[in-house]
Amino acid sequence: MHLKHCLAVAAWVGLSWVSGSAMAQNVTSTSGAAAAAPAQAVSTKGSENAAPAAVLSTHDKATPDSVRAAFRERFPGIEVSSVERTKFPGLFEIRIGMDFVYTDAQVDYILQGALIDAKSRRDLTAERVDELTRVAFTDLPLELAVKQVKGDGSRQMAVFEDPNCGYCKRLHQTLKDIDNTTVYTFLFPILSPDSSTKARNIWCAKDQAATWRAWMIDGKTPPEAQCDTPVETVLALGRKLMVQGTPAIIFADGSRVNGALPLDALKKKLDAL
């Protein structure tokens, strides 16, 4: 497969360039659900006249380590998680957290966007995100989550949620029409200090699930309560799993979705488990 079979579309990575030497991250979704935008190719040389042939001629000599070093030289202070060769000659994948950009062997150009295999129409960037974010559901510490059983509870999903997250509340409206599912909610207060207070009051309530539903669906403020909570442990878990926003849904098959799925999409996913 050659580079001409690869198209870059949908610049969902959301990286921007600051002062020509730093990269700011602004990621709203890693699920591929963000609105598509044209991909961007940025020259790091300040010139658009470099010969593309030079990229291919140095590809075989370049290594992930050499590309990492070149990237570090051009963008000091940006922490690179990994550098991998792609199957396309002359193109390397650079991962920064859960964001991806692509570059040539000398880091003369940065391509920002999703990588599409034009033959199969596969979104290779989305596949890499799915691969890296897949979670072994049985390894989740479900005892640290608020448990709600709907119907026979035969299907399972876990959700990282902030009590003040509007999209999380939208998800709960959708869940009202979902049956035969056990929902584990990891209270993940990241939006404000008030989120932490509500998370504590919900966790310490006599009936966690009822208190949680009353707040998320009916807007009934959880009463003040005190106890030891697993909030810090859950926050650490979220960082480990690279949860970057709420709601973050993990299904029993290990797949993940960021955001509040509409009813039809959620039903389809649960039916496939």
mmCIF file of C-alpha atoms in Angstrom, residues 15-269:
data_model
loop_
_atom_site.group_PDB
_atom_site.id
_atom_site.type_symbol
_atom_site.label_atom_id
_atom_site.label_comp_id
_atom_site.label_asym_id
_atom_site.label_seq_id
_atom_site.Cartn_x
_atom_site.Cartn_y
_atom_site.Cartn_z
ATOM 1 C CA LEU A 15 -3.968 20.653 17.787
ATOM 2 C CA SER A 16 -3.007 24.285 17.267
ATOM 3 C CA TRP A 17 0.371 25.904 16.867
ATOM 4 C CA VAL A 18 1.542 28.480 19.356
ATOM 5 C CA SER A 19 4.475 30.841 18.691
ATOM 6 C CA GLY A 20 5.774 28.415 16.087
ATOM 7 C CA SER A 21 7.267 26.126 18.722
ATOM 8 C CA ALA A 22 4.571 24.823 21.045
ATOM 9 C CA MET A 23 1.435 22.771 20.560
ATOM 10 C CA ALA A 24 -1.793 23.341 22.502
ATOM 11 C CA GLN A 25 -4.247 20.508 22.886
ATOM 12 C CA ASN A 26 -7.973 21.051 22.685
ATOM 13 C CA VAL A 27 -9.621 17.657 22.418
ATOM 14 C CA THR A 28 -13.377 17.281 22.790
ATOM 15 C CA SER A 29 -13.711 13.658 21.610
ATOM 16 C CA THR A 30 -11.550 10.628 20.821
ATOM 17 C CA SER A 31 -14.361 8.676 19.408
ATOM 18 C CA GLY A 32 -14.373 10.080 15.921
ATOM 19 C CA ALA A 33 -17.790 11.624 16.587
ATOM 20 C CA ALA A 34 -16.649 15.231 16.336
ATOM 21 C CA ALA A 35 -17.678 17.201 13.284
ATOM 22 C CA ALA A 36 -15.340 16.629 10.364
ATOM 23 C CA ALA A 37 -13.034 19.453 9.343
ATOM 24 C CA PRO A 38 -10.379 19.681 6.617
ATOM 25 C CA ALA A 39 -7.058 18.142 7.558
ATOM 26 C CA GLN A 40 -4.132 20.478 8.004
ATOM 27 C CA ALA A 41 -0.562 19.980 6.869
ATOM 28 C CA VAL A 42 1.919 22.292 8.583
ATOM 29 C CA SER A 43 5.459 22.877 7.441
ATOM 30 C CA THR A 44 7.966 23.076 10.271
ATOM 31 C CA LYS A 45 10.584 24.561 7.949
ATOM 32 C CA GLY A 46 8.784 27.783 7.120
ATOM 33 C CA SER A 47 8.842 26.817 3.435
ATOM 34 C CA GLU A 48 6.327 25.118 1.166
ATOM 35 C CA ASN A 49 8.946 24.285 -1.486
ATOM 36 C CA ALA A 50 10.643 21.240 0.007
ATOM 37 C CA ALA A 51 10.766 18.299 -2.388
ATOM 38 C CA PRO A 52 8.474 15.450 -1.263
ATOM 39 C CA ALA A 53 10.986 12.963 -2.693
ATOM 40 C CA ALA A 54 13.319 13.829 0.150
ATOM 41 C CA VAL A 55 10.788 12.423 2.589
ATOM 42 C CA LEU A 56 10.724 9.042 0.886
ATOM 43 C CA SER A 57 14.491 8.877 0.409
ATOM 44 C CA THR A 58 15.162 9.209 4.127
ATOM 45 C CA HIS A 59 12.308 6.992 5.316
ATOM 46 C CA ASP A 60 14.267 3.759 5.345
ATOM 47 C CA LYS A 61 17.059 5.344 7.369
ATOM 48 C CA ALA A 62 14.801 6.988 9.902
ATOM 49 C CA THR A 63 13.735 5.217 13.079
ATOM 50 C CA PRO A 64 11.040 6.050 15.619
ATOM 51 C CA ASP A 65 13.818 7.202 17.962
ATOM 52 C CA SER A 66 15.300 9.552 15.363
ATOM 53 C CA VAL A 67 11.875 10.984 14.559
ATOM 54 C CA ARG A 68 11.178 11.472 18.272
ATOM 55 C CA ALA A 69 14.482 13.319 18.644
ATOM 56 C CA ALA A 70 13.749 15.541 15.643
ATOM 57 C CA PHE A 71 10.275 16.321 16.950
ATOM 58 C CA ARG A 72 11.664 17.163 20.389
ATOM 59 C CA GLU A 73 14.164 19.544 18.777
ATOM 60 C CA ARG A 74 11.465 21.344 16.823
ATOM 61 C CA PHE A 75 8.879 21.343 19.616
ATOM 62 C CA PRO A 76 10.652 21.398 22.981
ATOM 63 C CA GLY A 77 8.361 20.912 25.937
ATOM 64 C CA ILE A 78 5.848 18.735 24.089
ATOM 65 C CA GLU A 79 5.722 15.293 25.708
ATOM 66 C CA VAL A 80 5.538 12.558 23.067
ATOM 67 C CA SER A 81 3.879 9.334 24.198
ATOM 68 C CA SER A 82 5.007 7.196 21.269
ATOM 69 C CA VAL A 83 6.348 7.261 17.722
ATOM 70 C CA GLU A 84 5.483 4.472 15.285
ATOM 71 C CA ARG A 85 6.070 3.767 11.627
ATOM 72 C CA THR A 86 2.918 3.656 9.556
ATOM 73 C CA LYS A 87 2.395 1.230 6.685
ATOM 74 C CA PHE A 88 2.777 4.142 4.280
ATOM 75 C CA PRO A 89 6.328 4.945 3.082
ATOM 76 C CA GLY A 90 7.626 8.182 4.511
ATOM 77 C CA LEU A 91 4.954 8.612 7.169
ATOM 78 C CA PHE A 92 5.363 8.302 10.943
ATOM 79 C CA GLU A 93 2.656 8.408 13.618
ATOM 80 C CA ILE A 94 3.308 10.606 16.657
ATOM 81 C CA ARG A 95 1.035 10.178 19.663
ATOM 82 C CA ILE A 96 0.709 12.984 22.201
ATOM 83 C CA GLY A 97 -1.521 11.713 24.978
ATOM 84 C CA MET A 98 -4.512 10.444 23.021
ATOM 85 C CA ASP A 99 -3.960 12.812 20.078
ATOM 86 C CA PHE A 100 -2.253 11.806 16.849
ATOM 87 C CA VAL A 101 -0.324 13.729 14.239
ATOM 88 C CA TYR A 102 1.713 12.409 11.338
ATOM 89 C CA THR A 103 5.087 13.501 10.053
ATOM 90 C CA ASP A 104 7.864 12.690 7.614
ATOM 91 C CA ALA A 105 11.208 11.185 8.584
ATOM 92 C CA GLN A 106 12.824 14.579 9.169
ATOM 93 C CA VAL A 107 9.818 16.212 10.847
ATOM 94 C CA ASP A 108 9.718 18.833 8.122
ATOM 95 C CA TYR A 109 5.935 18.585 7.896
ATOM 96 C CA ILE A 110 3.156 17.830 10.379
ATOM 97 C CA LEU A 111 -0.140 16.395 9.157
ATOM 98 C CA GLN A 112 -3.030 16.997 11.528
ATOM 99 C CA GLY A 113 -6.144 14.911 10.921
ATOM 100 C CA ALA A 114 -7.547 11.418 10.523
ATOM 101 C CA LEU A 115 -5.700 8.979 8.290
ATOM 102 C CA ILE A 116 -8.035 7.206 5.870
ATOM 103 C CA ASP A 117 -7.237 4.098 3.820
ATOM 104 C CA ALA A 118 -8.812 5.089 0.503
ATOM 105 C CA LYS A 119 -9.158 1.489 -0.681
ATOM 106 C CA SER A 120 -11.059 0.154 2.314
ATOM 107 C CA ARG A 121 -12.418 3.525 3.554
ATOM 108 C CA ARG A 122 -11.139 2.613 7.025
ATOM 109 C CA ASP A 123 -10.336 5.410 9.450
ATOM 110 C CA LEU A 124 -6.919 4.220 10.605
ATOM 111 C CA THR A 125 -6.601 6.944 13.230
ATOM 112 C CA ALA A 126 -9.918 5.979 14.828
ATOM 113 C CA GLU A 127 -8.820 2.334 14.843
ATOM 114 C CA ARG A 128 -5.635 3.286 16.693
ATOM 115 C CA VAL A 129 -7.640 5.257 19.245
ATOM 116 C CA ASP A 130 -9.966 2.276 19.761
ATOM 117 C CA GLU A 131 -6.972 -0.014 20.181
ATOM 118 C CA LEU A 132 -5.314 2.204 22.773
ATOM 119 C CA THR A 133 -8.444 2.992 24.768
ATOM 120 C CA ARG A 134 -9.904 -0.514 24.971
ATOM 121 C CA VAL A 135 -10.434 -1.552 28.592
ATOM 122 C CA ALA A 136 -10.690 -4.977 30.199
ATOM 123 C CA PHE A 137 -14.125 -4.516 31.767
ATOM 124 C CA THR A 138 -13.535 -7.259 34.332
ATOM 125 C CA ASP A 139 -10.526 -5.310 35.624
ATOM 126 C CA LEU A 140 -12.596 -2.253 36.531
ATOM 127 C CA PRO A 141 -13.043 -1.733 40.302
ATOM 128 C CA LEU A 142 -16.832 -1.808 40.055
ATOM 129 C CA GLU A 143 -17.154 -1.704 43.840
ATOM 130 C CA LEU A 144 -16.125 1.964 43.565
ATOM 131 C CA ALA A 145 -19.073 2.794 41.310
ATOM 132 C CA VAL A 146 -22.722 3.639 41.937
ATOM 133 C CA LYS A 147 -24.676 0.622 40.683
ATOM 134 C CA GLN A 148 -28.060 0.840 38.964
ATOM 135 C CA VAL A 149 -29.820 -2.293 37.703
ATOM 136 C CA LYS A 150 -32.441 -1.878 35.013
ATOM 137 C CA GLY A 151 -34.619 -4.902 34.259
ATOM 138 C CA ASP A 152 -32.646 -8.131 34.502
ATOM 139 C CA GLY A 153 -29.339 -6.205 34.348
ATOM 140 C CA SER A 154 -27.873 -8.714 31.909
ATOM 141 C CA ARG A 155 -25.939 -6.149 29.879
ATOM 142 C CA GLN A 156 -23.235 -4.013 31.453
ATOM 143 C CA MET A 157 -21.759 -0.588 30.949
ATOM 144 C CA ALA A 158 -19.652 1.719 33.086
ATOM 145 C CA VAL A 159 -19.692 5.497 32.841
ATOM 146 C CA PHE A 160 -17.341 8.170 34.189
ATOM 147 C CA GLU A 161 -19.579 11.121 35.065
ATOM 148 C CA ASP A 162 -19.360 14.518 36.690
ATOM 149 C CA PRO A 163 -22.485 15.458 38.687
ATOM 150 C CA ASN A 164 -22.562 18.860 36.965
ATOM 151 C CA CYS A 165 -22.038 17.542 33.442
ATOM 152 C CA GLY A 166 -24.889 18.548 31.132
ATOM 153 C CA TYR A 167 -24.145 15.800 28.626
ATOM 154 C CA CYS A 168 -24.195 13.260 31.457
ATOM 155 C CA LYS A 169 -27.690 14.428 32.359
ATOM 156 C CA ARG A 170 -28.686 14.034 28.728
ATOM 157 C CA LEU A 171 -27.365 10.463 28.842
ATOM 158 C CA HIS A 172 -29.559 9.746 31.870
ATOM 159 C CA GLN A 173 -32.628 10.894 29.976
ATOM 160 C CA THR A 174 -31.673 8.349 27.315
ATOM 161 C CA LEU A 175 -31.082 5.620 29.896
ATOM 162 C CA LYS A 176 -34.701 5.967 31.031
ATOM 163 C CA ASP A 177 -35.616 4.104 27.822
ATOM 164 C CA ILE A 178 -32.956 1.394 28.210
ATOM 165 C CA ASP A 179 -33.837 -1.919 29.865
ATOM 166 C CA ASN A 180 -32.021 -5.048 31.051
ATOM 167 C CA THR A 181 -28.780 -3.213 31.692
ATOM 168 C CA THR A 182 -26.562 -2.695 34.723
ATOM 169 C CA VAL A 183 -25.013 0.764 34.764
ATOM 170 C CA TYR A 184 -21.946 1.401 36.921
ATOM 171 C CA THR A 185 -21.272 5.101 37.466
ATOM 172 C CA PHE A 186 -17.809 6.216 38.508
ATOM 173 C CA LEU A 187 -18.245 9.630 40.115
ATOM 174 C CA PHE A 188 -15.604 11.709 38.364
ATOM 175 C CA PRO A 189 -15.822 15.310 39.647
ATOM 176 C CA ILE A 190 -13.600 17.363 37.370
ATOM 177 C CA LEU A 191 -15.701 20.398 36.452
ATOM 178 C CA SER A 192 -15.826 22.386 39.706
ATOM 179 C CA PRO A 193 -15.400 22.173 43.500
ATOM 180 C CA ASP A 194 -19.183 21.837 43.718
ATOM 181 C CA SER A 195 -18.875 18.649 41.666
ATOM 182 C CA SER A 196 -16.732 17.141 44.407
ATOM 183 C CA THR A 197 -19.280 18.138 47.053
ATOM 184 C CA LYS A 198 -22.131 16.567 45.124
ATOM 185 C CA ALA A 199 -20.077 13.435 44.446
ATOM 186 C CA ARG A 200 -19.446 13.043 48.177
ATOM 187 C CA ASN A 201 -23.082 13.584 49.091
ATOM 188 C CA ILE A 202 -24.235 11.065 46.491
ATOM 189 C CA TRP A 203 -21.690 8.435 47.480
ATOM 190 C CA CYS A 204 -22.484 8.834 51.179
ATOM 191 C CA ALA A 205 -26.269 8.695 50.691
ATOM 192 C CA LYS A 206 -28.217 5.765 52.123
ATOM 193 C CA ASP A 207 -29.472 4.925 48.634
ATOM 194 C CA GLN A 208 -26.733 5.948 46.225
ATOM 195 C CA ALA A 209 -28.554 4.957 43.043
ATOM 196 C CA ALA A 210 -31.806 6.700 43.967
ATOM 197 C CA THR A 211 -29.984 9.858 45.061
ATOM 198 C CA TRP A 212 -27.952 9.861 41.856
ATOM 199 C CA ARG A 213 -31.020 9.451 39.649
ATOM 200 C CA ALA A 214 -32.928 12.120 41.581
ATOM 201 C CA TRP A 215 -30.164 14.618 40.911
ATOM 202 C CA MET A 216 -29.341 13.730 37.305
ATOM 203 C CA ILE A 217 -32.930 13.312 36.097
ATOM 204 C CA ASP A 218 -35.083 15.426 38.415
ATOM 205 C CA GLY A 219 -32.559 18.027 39.565
ATOM 206 C CA LYS A 220 -33.120 17.236 43.251
ATOM 207 C CA THR A 221 -30.014 18.353 45.112
ATOM 208 C CA PRO A 222 -28.469 15.495 47.121
ATOM 209 C CA PRO A 223 -28.659 16.138 50.867
ATOM 210 C CA GLU A 224 -25.489 16.821 52.808
ATOM 211 C CA ALA A 225 -23.719 13.637 53.863
ATOM 212 C CA GLN A 226 -20.297 12.715 55.211
ATOM 213 C CA CYS A 227 -18.246 9.539 54.842
ATOM 214 C CA ASP A 228 -15.048 8.260 53.304
ATOM 215 C CA THR A 229 -15.322 8.290 49.518
ATOM 216 C CA PRO A 230 -13.324 6.671 46.696
ATOM 217 C CA VAL A 231 -13.287 9.891 44.670
ATOM 218 C CA GLU A 232 -9.500 10.308 44.656
ATOM 219 C CA THR A 233 -9.072 6.666 43.661
ATOM 220 C CA VAL A 234 -11.586 7.107 40.844
ATOM 221 C CA LEU A 235 -9.839 10.267 39.649
ATOM 222 C CA ALA A 236 -6.565 8.333 39.521
ATOM 223 C CA LEU A 237 -8.315 5.529 37.645
ATOM 224 C CA GLY A 238 -9.641 8.019 35.120
ATOM 225 C CA ARG A 239 -6.168 9.411 34.535
ATOM 226 C CA LYS A 240 -4.805 5.899 34.075
ATOM 227 C CA LEU A 241 -7.518 5.108 31.541
ATOM 228 C CA MET A 242 -6.961 8.482 29.842
ATOM 229 C CA VAL A 243 -10.499 9.682 30.461
ATOM 230 C CA GLN A 244 -10.477 13.195 29.030
ATOM 231 C CA GLY A 245 -14.065 14.268 29.568
ATOM 232 C CA THR A 246 -17.514 13.199 30.683
ATOM 233 C CA PRO A 247 -19.484 11.166 30.040
ATOM 234 C CA ALA A 248 -16.982 8.463 29.078
ATOM 235 C CA ILE A 249 -18.745 5.148 28.487
ATOM 236 C CA ILE A 250 -17.033 1.763 28.717
ATOM 237 C CA PHE A 251 -18.983 -1.236 27.477
ATOM 238 C CA ALA A 252 -18.624 -4.848 28.593
ATOM 239 C CA ASP A 253 -16.658 -5.697 25.439
ATOM 240 C CA GLY A 254 -14.008 -3.123 26.394
ATOM 241 C CA SER A 255 -14.951 -0.573 23.755
ATOM 242 C CA ARG A 256 -15.368 3.066 24.669
ATOM 243 C CA VAL A 257 -17.447 6.016 23.564
ATOM 244 C CA ASN A 258 -16.947 9.605 24.644
ATOM 245 C CA GLY A 259 -20.155 11.577 24.907
ATOM 246 C CA ALA A 260 -23.868 11.029 25.343
ATOM 247 C CA LEU A 261 -24.970 8.537 22.713
ATOM 248 C CA PRO A 262 -28.447 9.007 21.237
ATOM 249 C CA LEU A 263 -30.991 6.319 22.076
ATOM 250 C CA ASP A 264 -30.803 4.391 18.795
ATOM 251 C CA ALA A 265 -27.000 4.242 18.882
ATOM 252 C CA LEU A 266 -26.946 3.159 22.529
ATOM 253 C CA LYS A 267 -29.528 0.434 21.929
ATOM 254 C CA LYS A 268 -27.594 -0.827 18.914
ATOM 255 C CA LYS A 269 -24.368 -0.992 20.901
#
